[in-house]
Amino acid sequence: MADERAGRIADFIEPLRVEPGSDVRLDRDFDPRYKAGLKKRDGAELLRSGVSLLAEYQERLAAQDTYGVLLCLQAIDAGGKDGTIRHVMSGVNPQGVRVSSFKVPSAEELDHDYLWRYARRLPARGEIAIFNRSHYEEVLVVRVHPDHLVRQKLPHDACGPDVWDRRYREINRWEHYLTDNGFKVVKIFLNLSKEEQRARFLQRIDRPEKNWKFSAADVRERARWEDYQDAFSAMLSATSTKWAPWYVVPADRKWFARICSAAVLAHTLMDIDPQYPDVGDEARRELLVTRRELEAEAPAGAAADPYADSRRSGKRKRG
Ligand code: ATP
Ligand code: MG
């Protein structure tokens, strides 16, 4: 059953995966409106089952305490990062997840190497960390606006024309190191069309309760649409690896983007297949002794083990 589920999810996300070493051109290779033949009305049920699957696997991940997961989310403005995180993680225990958002770096962050601030927010074992924007901004916004690179105070020979290829290499190696040490890295790019971005910006202007989400800077960035598309394509081509693949999630339909994102994360967790720890024979024997002691403490008229009783009667009712 579990294998069947895992197989179905793997097939579902396969068209979204960026083949390592491939030469991606976003506009040619990925359609922001793709929906795998699904209808919106099927979406709610699919997302619900994805969310409960995530809850189950996250509990096992935490119990095993051996692996951690890093999910990086990248998108153009209004791509739907916040809503995706809210919906996909809605069923998991908040103690096992930490979300970090990365904005323009602070003076302290600029005083360190460019990966420093991301390394500080990595997951612990047993945890899922979500990066809302991530170290990939270092080859996206920083590439589109090179004045950000100037602010990073790099030595002269570290910011030549080869800086982007070098960063891709460094990021790939960093993610390889994390994977080798038990931290799975998976990356989602929410692929929004220019027309859908226009519609969402207008909605943010038209609806007063959404005005706070809109800034003039968003429109300035939109004017650089083609440069961003090029930077995304170059990033996807250079940094989708066997150990840390990119998935390009069609983002024009929010409901579909959420199903895909849940499926990518579920696939990563199923691949780890975390197990509840086995306490071993000795500890199990001790538990049984304690059980007998607790049963002996039952007050007059109370069941010796109310939990076992209710399980037995539940089974009888179902059976
Ligand atoms: P929202 O959905 O709320 O708009 P957001 O992620 O767009 O979320 P903002 O505060 O609007 O958050 O924008 C964060 C800004 O920080 C983005 O414009 C992004 O490009 C910028 N940023 C992130 N990382 C870096 C970086 N390393 N160098 C320069 N700018 C960065
Ligand atoms: Mg923004």
Short mmCIF file of C-alpha atoms and ligand atoms in Angstrom, two decimals:
data_model
loop_
_atom_site.label_atom_id
_atom_site.label_comp_id
_atom_site.label_asym_id
_atom_site.label_seq_id
_atom_site.Cartn_x
_atom_site.Cartn_y
_atom_site.Cartn_z
CA MET A 1 0.00 0.00 0.00
CA ALA A 2 2.74 2.45 1.06
CA ASP A 3 4.77 1.46 -2.01
CA GLU A 4 1.78 2.00 -4.25
CA ARG A 5 1.23 5.47 -2.80
CA ALA A 6 4.92 6.29 -3.20
CA GLY A 7 4.85 5.13 -6.82
CA ARG A 8 1.81 7.25 -7.64
CA ILE A 9 3.39 10.34 -6.12
CA ALA A 10 6.69 9.74 -7.92
CA ASP A 11 4.85 9.47 -11.27
CA PHE A 12 2.83 12.60 -10.54
CA ILE A 13 5.85 14.82 -9.89
CA GLU A 14 8.14 13.33 -12.54
CA PRO A 15 7.13 15.88 -15.26
CA LEU A 16 8.03 18.69 -12.85
CA ARG A 17 11.55 17.49 -12.05
CA VAL A 18 14.46 19.22 -13.74
CA GLU A 19 16.70 16.53 -15.16
CA PRO A 20 20.24 17.08 -13.81
CA GLY A 21 22.52 18.44 -16.50
CA SER A 22 19.66 19.53 -18.77
CA ASP A 23 19.58 22.93 -20.38
CA VAL A 24 16.39 24.57 -19.14
CA ARG A 25 14.56 27.37 -20.84
CA LEU A 26 11.56 28.12 -18.71
CA ASP A 27 9.27 29.52 -21.42
CA ARG A 28 9.99 26.55 -23.70
CA ASP A 29 10.08 23.71 -21.19
CA PHE A 30 7.52 24.42 -18.48
CA ASP A 31 3.93 25.59 -18.75
CA PRO A 32 2.68 27.66 -15.76
CA ARG A 33 -0.89 26.51 -16.55
CA TYR A 34 -0.22 22.75 -16.64
CA LYS A 35 -2.60 20.83 -14.34
CA ALA A 36 -2.05 17.18 -15.21
CA GLY A 37 -5.65 16.86 -16.42
CA LEU A 38 -7.02 17.50 -12.92
CA LYS A 39 -10.06 19.57 -12.04
CA LYS A 40 -10.17 22.09 -9.23
CA ARG A 41 -12.99 20.19 -7.54
CA ASP A 42 -10.70 17.11 -7.18
CA GLY A 43 -7.98 19.35 -5.77
CA ALA A 44 -9.31 19.81 -2.24
CA GLU A 45 -9.51 16.06 -1.58
CA LEU A 46 -6.06 15.43 -3.05
CA LEU A 47 -4.52 18.17 -0.96
CA ARG A 48 -6.21 16.81 2.17
CA SER A 49 -4.73 13.36 1.65
CA GLY A 50 -1.31 14.90 0.85
CA VAL A 51 -1.41 16.94 4.03
CA SER A 52 -2.28 13.94 6.22
CA LEU A 53 0.48 11.92 4.57
CA LEU A 54 2.94 14.69 5.41
CA ALA A 55 1.77 14.73 9.01
CA GLU A 56 2.34 10.99 9.32
CA TYR A 57 5.83 11.12 7.80
CA GLN A 58 6.88 14.19 9.72
CA GLU A 59 6.03 12.43 12.97
CA ARG A 60 8.22 9.50 11.95
CA LEU A 61 11.03 11.83 10.87
CA ALA A 62 10.98 13.50 14.30
CA ALA A 63 10.80 10.17 16.16
CA GLN A 64 13.74 8.71 14.26
CA ASP A 65 15.83 11.86 14.77
CA THR A 66 18.41 10.89 12.13
CA TYR A 67 17.49 12.88 9.04
CA GLY A 68 16.43 16.47 8.45
CA VAL A 69 14.77 18.00 5.39
CA LEU A 70 15.40 21.38 3.80
CA LEU A 71 12.74 22.62 1.38
CA CYS A 72 13.72 25.71 -0.60
CA LEU A 73 10.90 27.74 -2.15
CA GLN A 74 11.65 30.24 -4.87
CA ALA A 75 9.27 32.30 -6.98
CA ILE A 76 8.79 35.61 -8.66
CA ASP A 77 6.68 38.15 -6.70
CA ALA A 78 3.05 37.01 -6.23
CA GLY A 79 4.11 33.46 -7.10
CA GLY A 80 2.27 32.13 -4.03
CA LYS A 81 5.06 31.12 -1.64
CA ASP A 82 3.23 32.17 1.52
CA GLY A 83 -0.05 30.46 0.62
CA THR A 84 1.78 27.30 -0.42
CA ILE A 85 3.56 27.07 2.92
CA ARG A 86 0.36 27.78 4.84
CA HIS A 87 -1.67 25.11 3.06
CA VAL A 88 0.94 22.40 2.60
CA MET A 89 2.13 22.52 6.20
CA SER A 90 -1.34 22.94 7.69
CA GLY A 91 -1.47 19.43 9.16
CA VAL A 92 2.03 19.00 10.55
CA ASN A 93 3.12 19.48 14.13
CA PRO A 94 4.50 23.06 14.35
CA GLN A 95 7.25 21.83 16.68
CA GLY A 96 8.80 19.87 13.82
CA VAL A 97 8.87 22.64 11.24
CA ARG A 98 10.68 25.91 11.03
CA VAL A 99 10.08 28.48 8.33
CA SER A 100 12.69 31.14 7.56
CA SER A 101 12.11 34.06 5.20
CA PHE A 102 15.07 35.78 3.63
CA LYS A 103 14.93 39.46 2.75
CA VAL A 104 17.59 42.01 1.77
CA PRO A 105 20.62 41.06 3.91
CA SER A 106 21.41 43.06 7.04
CA ALA A 107 24.75 44.76 7.70
CA GLU A 108 25.75 41.87 9.95
CA GLU A 109 24.86 39.32 7.28
CA LEU A 110 26.83 41.24 4.64
CA ASP A 111 29.84 41.02 6.92
CA HIS A 112 29.97 37.24 6.40
CA ASP A 113 30.32 34.85 3.48
CA TYR A 114 27.15 34.66 1.38
CA LEU A 115 25.98 31.26 2.68
CA TRP A 116 26.37 32.20 6.34
CA ARG A 117 22.85 33.41 7.03
CA TYR A 118 21.31 30.35 5.36
CA ALA A 119 23.54 27.91 7.24
CA ARG A 120 22.25 29.37 10.51
CA ARG A 121 18.69 28.40 9.62
CA LEU A 122 19.31 24.80 8.52
CA PRO A 123 17.10 22.06 9.99
CA ALA A 124 18.14 19.98 12.94
CA ARG A 125 17.79 16.20 12.68
CA GLY A 126 14.12 15.28 12.84
CA GLU A 127 13.08 18.69 11.53
CA ILE A 128 11.73 20.10 8.29
CA ALA A 129 13.08 23.57 7.50
CA ILE A 130 11.40 25.67 4.85
CA PHE A 131 13.28 28.50 3.24
CA ASN A 132 10.86 31.15 1.96
CA ARG A 133 13.38 32.50 -0.57
CA SER A 134 16.74 30.90 -0.01
CA HIS A 135 20.44 30.89 -0.84
CA TYR A 136 19.28 30.89 -4.48
CA GLU A 137 18.61 34.64 -4.15
CA GLU A 138 22.41 34.87 -4.33
CA VAL A 139 22.26 33.86 -8.01
CA LEU A 140 18.89 35.51 -8.76
CA VAL A 141 18.24 39.00 -7.39
CA VAL A 142 21.98 39.49 -6.87
CA ARG A 143 22.59 38.54 -10.49
CA VAL A 144 19.80 40.72 -11.88
CA HIS A 145 20.93 43.68 -9.69
CA PRO A 146 24.73 43.51 -9.48
CA ASP A 147 24.81 46.43 -7.01
CA HIS A 148 23.84 43.80 -4.39
CA LEU A 149 27.08 42.00 -5.20
CA VAL A 150 29.05 45.19 -4.66
CA ARG A 151 27.50 45.48 -1.17
CA GLN A 152 28.78 42.00 -0.32
CA LYS A 153 32.33 43.41 0.03
CA LEU A 154 33.97 40.50 -1.75
CA PRO A 155 37.70 40.62 -2.51
CA HIS A 156 38.37 41.90 -6.02
CA ASP A 157 39.27 38.52 -7.54
CA ALA A 158 36.14 36.85 -6.10
CA CYS A 159 33.63 38.91 -8.06
CA GLY A 160 34.80 38.55 -11.63
CA PRO A 161 32.57 37.36 -14.49
CA ASP A 162 32.89 33.73 -13.37
CA VAL A 163 31.20 34.51 -10.03
CA TRP A 164 27.84 32.91 -11.00
CA ASP A 165 29.35 29.66 -12.24
CA ARG A 166 31.43 29.55 -9.10
CA ARG A 167 28.37 30.11 -6.91
CA TYR A 168 26.46 27.34 -8.68
CA ARG A 169 29.39 24.99 -7.97
CA GLU A 170 29.67 26.08 -4.35
CA ILE A 171 25.94 25.71 -3.77
CA ASN A 172 25.92 22.23 -5.36
CA ARG A 173 28.82 21.15 -3.15
CA TRP A 174 27.23 22.61 -0.04
CA GLU A 175 23.99 20.74 -0.73
CA HIS A 176 25.98 17.56 -1.43
CA TYR A 177 27.70 17.90 1.92
CA LEU A 178 24.34 18.36 3.67
CA THR A 179 22.84 15.34 1.90
CA ASP A 180 25.84 13.16 2.77
CA ASN A 181 25.33 14.05 6.40
CA GLY A 182 21.64 13.21 6.62
CA PHE A 183 19.98 16.43 5.46
CA LYS A 184 17.88 16.02 2.32
CA VAL A 185 17.58 19.11 0.18
CA VAL A 186 14.66 19.62 -2.18
CA LYS A 187 13.87 22.72 -4.17
CA ILE A 188 10.62 24.08 -5.61
CA PHE A 189 10.32 26.87 -8.12
CA LEU A 190 6.78 28.22 -8.38
CA ASN A 191 6.47 29.05 -12.06
CA LEU A 192 4.05 31.93 -12.59
CA SER A 193 3.17 33.46 -15.95
CA LYS A 194 3.58 37.18 -16.55
CA GLU A 195 -0.13 37.55 -17.22
CA GLU A 196 -1.13 35.81 -13.98
CA GLN A 197 1.31 38.03 -12.07
CA ARG A 198 -0.42 41.07 -13.58
CA ALA A 199 -3.82 39.75 -12.47
CA ARG A 200 -2.59 39.05 -8.92
CA PHE A 201 -0.99 42.49 -8.61
CA LEU A 202 -4.27 44.08 -9.70
CA GLN A 203 -6.15 42.03 -7.14
CA ARG A 204 -3.74 43.23 -4.45
CA ILE A 205 -4.52 46.82 -5.45
CA ASP A 206 -8.28 46.31 -5.80
CA ARG A 207 -8.83 44.57 -2.46
CA PRO A 208 -8.03 46.82 0.52
CA GLU A 209 -7.21 43.83 2.74
CA LYS A 210 -4.52 42.83 0.22
CA ASN A 211 -2.96 46.29 -0.20
CA TRP A 212 -0.27 45.56 2.40
CA LYS A 213 1.04 42.77 0.17
CA PHE A 214 1.76 45.14 -2.68
CA SER A 215 4.76 47.40 -3.06
CA ALA A 216 6.02 49.67 -5.81
CA ALA A 217 9.20 47.60 -5.78
CA ASP A 218 7.18 44.64 -7.09
CA VAL A 219 6.34 46.59 -10.26
CA ARG A 220 9.97 47.65 -10.69
CA GLU A 221 11.01 43.99 -10.50
CA ARG A 222 8.29 43.07 -13.01
CA ALA A 223 9.95 45.41 -15.50
CA ARG A 224 12.96 43.06 -15.32
CA TRP A 225 10.81 39.99 -16.10
CA GLU A 226 13.04 38.68 -18.93
CA ASP A 227 16.22 39.06 -16.87
CA TYR A 228 14.64 37.09 -14.04
CA GLN A 229 13.44 34.38 -16.44
CA ASP A 230 17.01 34.06 -17.74
CA ALA A 231 18.44 33.93 -14.23
CA PHE A 232 15.87 31.27 -13.20
CA SER A 233 16.62 29.20 -16.29
CA ALA A 234 20.39 29.37 -15.70
CA MET A 235 19.94 28.47 -12.03
CA LEU A 236 17.68 25.48 -12.82
CA SER A 237 20.13 24.22 -15.45
CA ALA A 238 23.17 24.47 -13.19
CA THR A 239 21.84 23.41 -9.80
CA SER A 240 19.36 20.59 -10.30
CA THR A 241 21.38 17.63 -9.10
CA LYS A 242 20.77 13.98 -8.33
CA TRP A 243 21.11 14.73 -4.64
CA ALA A 244 19.13 18.00 -4.58
CA PRO A 245 16.74 18.24 -7.53
CA TRP A 246 14.65 21.20 -8.60
CA TYR A 247 10.95 20.84 -9.29
CA VAL A 248 9.25 23.45 -11.45
CA VAL A 249 5.72 23.70 -10.09
CA PRO A 250 3.10 25.29 -12.37
CA ALA A 251 1.83 28.21 -10.29
CA ASP A 252 -0.94 29.92 -12.27
CA ARG A 253 -3.51 27.81 -10.43
CA LYS A 254 -2.94 28.07 -6.71
CA TRP A 255 -4.81 24.86 -5.89
CA PHE A 256 -2.62 22.86 -8.29
CA ALA A 257 0.62 24.46 -7.06
CA ARG A 258 -0.26 23.38 -3.53
CA ILE A 259 -0.95 19.77 -4.50
CA CYS A 260 2.34 19.60 -6.40
CA SER A 261 4.32 21.13 -3.55
CA ALA A 262 2.80 18.72 -1.03
CA ALA A 263 3.62 15.84 -3.38
CA VAL A 264 7.26 16.92 -3.78
CA LEU A 265 7.73 17.13 -0.03
CA ALA A 266 5.89 13.84 0.55
CA HIS A 267 8.11 12.17 -2.06
CA THR A 268 11.23 13.40 -0.26
CA LEU A 269 10.00 12.09 3.08
CA MET A 270 8.91 8.75 1.61
CA ASP A 271 12.34 8.39 0.09
CA ILE A 272 13.88 8.75 3.55
CA ASP A 273 11.24 6.33 4.89
CA PRO A 274 11.85 7.24 8.54
CA GLN A 275 11.01 4.55 11.09
CA TYR A 276 9.85 4.75 14.67
CA PRO A 277 12.78 3.65 16.83
CA ASP A 278 12.63 0.07 18.09
CA VAL A 279 13.26 0.24 21.84
CA GLY A 280 14.80 -3.26 21.96
CA ASP A 281 13.95 -6.40 23.97
CA GLU A 282 15.42 -5.28 27.28
CA ALA A 283 13.56 -1.94 27.33
CA ARG A 284 10.38 -3.70 26.18
CA ARG A 285 10.60 -6.14 29.13
CA GLU A 286 10.97 -3.20 31.51
CA LEU A 287 7.91 -1.56 29.96
CA LEU A 288 5.86 -4.67 30.58
CA VAL A 289 6.92 -4.75 34.25
CA THR A 290 5.87 -1.11 34.61
CA ARG A 291 2.61 -1.94 32.88
CA ARG A 292 1.79 -4.59 35.48
CA GLU A 293 2.61 -2.15 38.29
CA LEU A 294 0.32 0.51 36.81
CA GLU A 295 -2.47 -2.02 36.34
CA ALA A 296 -2.16 -3.03 39.98
CA GLU A 297 -2.75 0.61 40.98
CA ALA A 298 -6.24 0.65 39.40
CA PRO A 299 -8.81 1.95 41.93
CA ALA A 300 -11.80 -0.26 42.78
CA GLY A 301 -14.22 -0.40 39.87
CA ALA A 302 -11.76 1.03 37.32
CA ALA A 303 -10.46 -0.98 34.40
CA ALA A 304 -6.91 -2.25 34.89
CA ASP A 305 -5.92 -0.76 31.52
CA PRO A 306 -8.62 1.63 30.21
CA TYR A 307 -6.72 2.24 26.99
CA ALA A 308 -6.47 -1.48 26.09
CA ASP A 309 -10.15 -1.87 27.00
CA SER A 310 -11.27 0.95 24.73
CA ARG A 311 -9.13 -0.40 21.89
CA ARG A 312 -10.68 -3.86 22.26
CA SER A 313 -14.23 -2.50 22.28
CA GLY A 314 -13.41 -0.23 19.32
CA LYS A 315 -12.25 -3.27 17.37
CA ARG A 316 -15.38 -5.17 18.31
CA LYS A 317 -17.57 -2.28 17.09
CA ARG A 318 -15.69 -2.02 13.79
CA GLY A 319 -15.42 -5.76 13.29
P1 ATP B 1 5.91 38.95 0.21
O1 ATP B 1 5.12 37.83 -0.37
O2 ATP B 1 5.45 39.34 1.57
O3 ATP B 1 6.09 40.10 -0.72
P2 ATP B 1 8.72 38.55 -0.14
O4 ATP B 1 9.52 37.31 0.00
O5 ATP B 1 8.59 39.10 -1.52
O6 ATP B 1 7.33 38.26 0.48
P3 ATP B 1 9.60 41.13 0.60
O7 ATP B 1 9.92 41.74 1.92
O8 ATP B 1 8.55 41.74 -0.27
O9 ATP B 1 9.31 39.59 0.85
O10 ATP B 1 10.90 41.09 -0.30
C1 ATP B 1 12.09 40.55 0.09
C2 ATP B 1 13.11 41.09 -0.85
O11 ATP B 1 14.40 40.70 -0.43
C3 ATP B 1 12.94 40.59 -2.27
O12 ATP B 1 12.83 41.65 -3.17
C4 ATP B 1 14.21 39.80 -2.51
O13 ATP B 1 14.65 39.88 -3.83
C5 ATP B 1 15.15 40.46 -1.55
N1 ATP B 1 16.29 39.60 -1.22
C6 ATP B 1 16.26 38.36 -0.72
N2 ATP B 1 17.51 37.86 -0.60
C7 ATP B 1 18.34 38.81 -1.04
C8 ATP B 1 19.75 38.88 -1.17
N3 ATP B 1 20.54 37.88 -0.82
N4 ATP B 1 20.27 40.02 -1.65
C9 ATP B 1 19.46 41.03 -2.02
N5 ATP B 1 18.14 41.02 -1.92
C10 ATP B 1 17.57 39.93 -1.44
MG MG B 2 7.45 40.91 -1.98
#
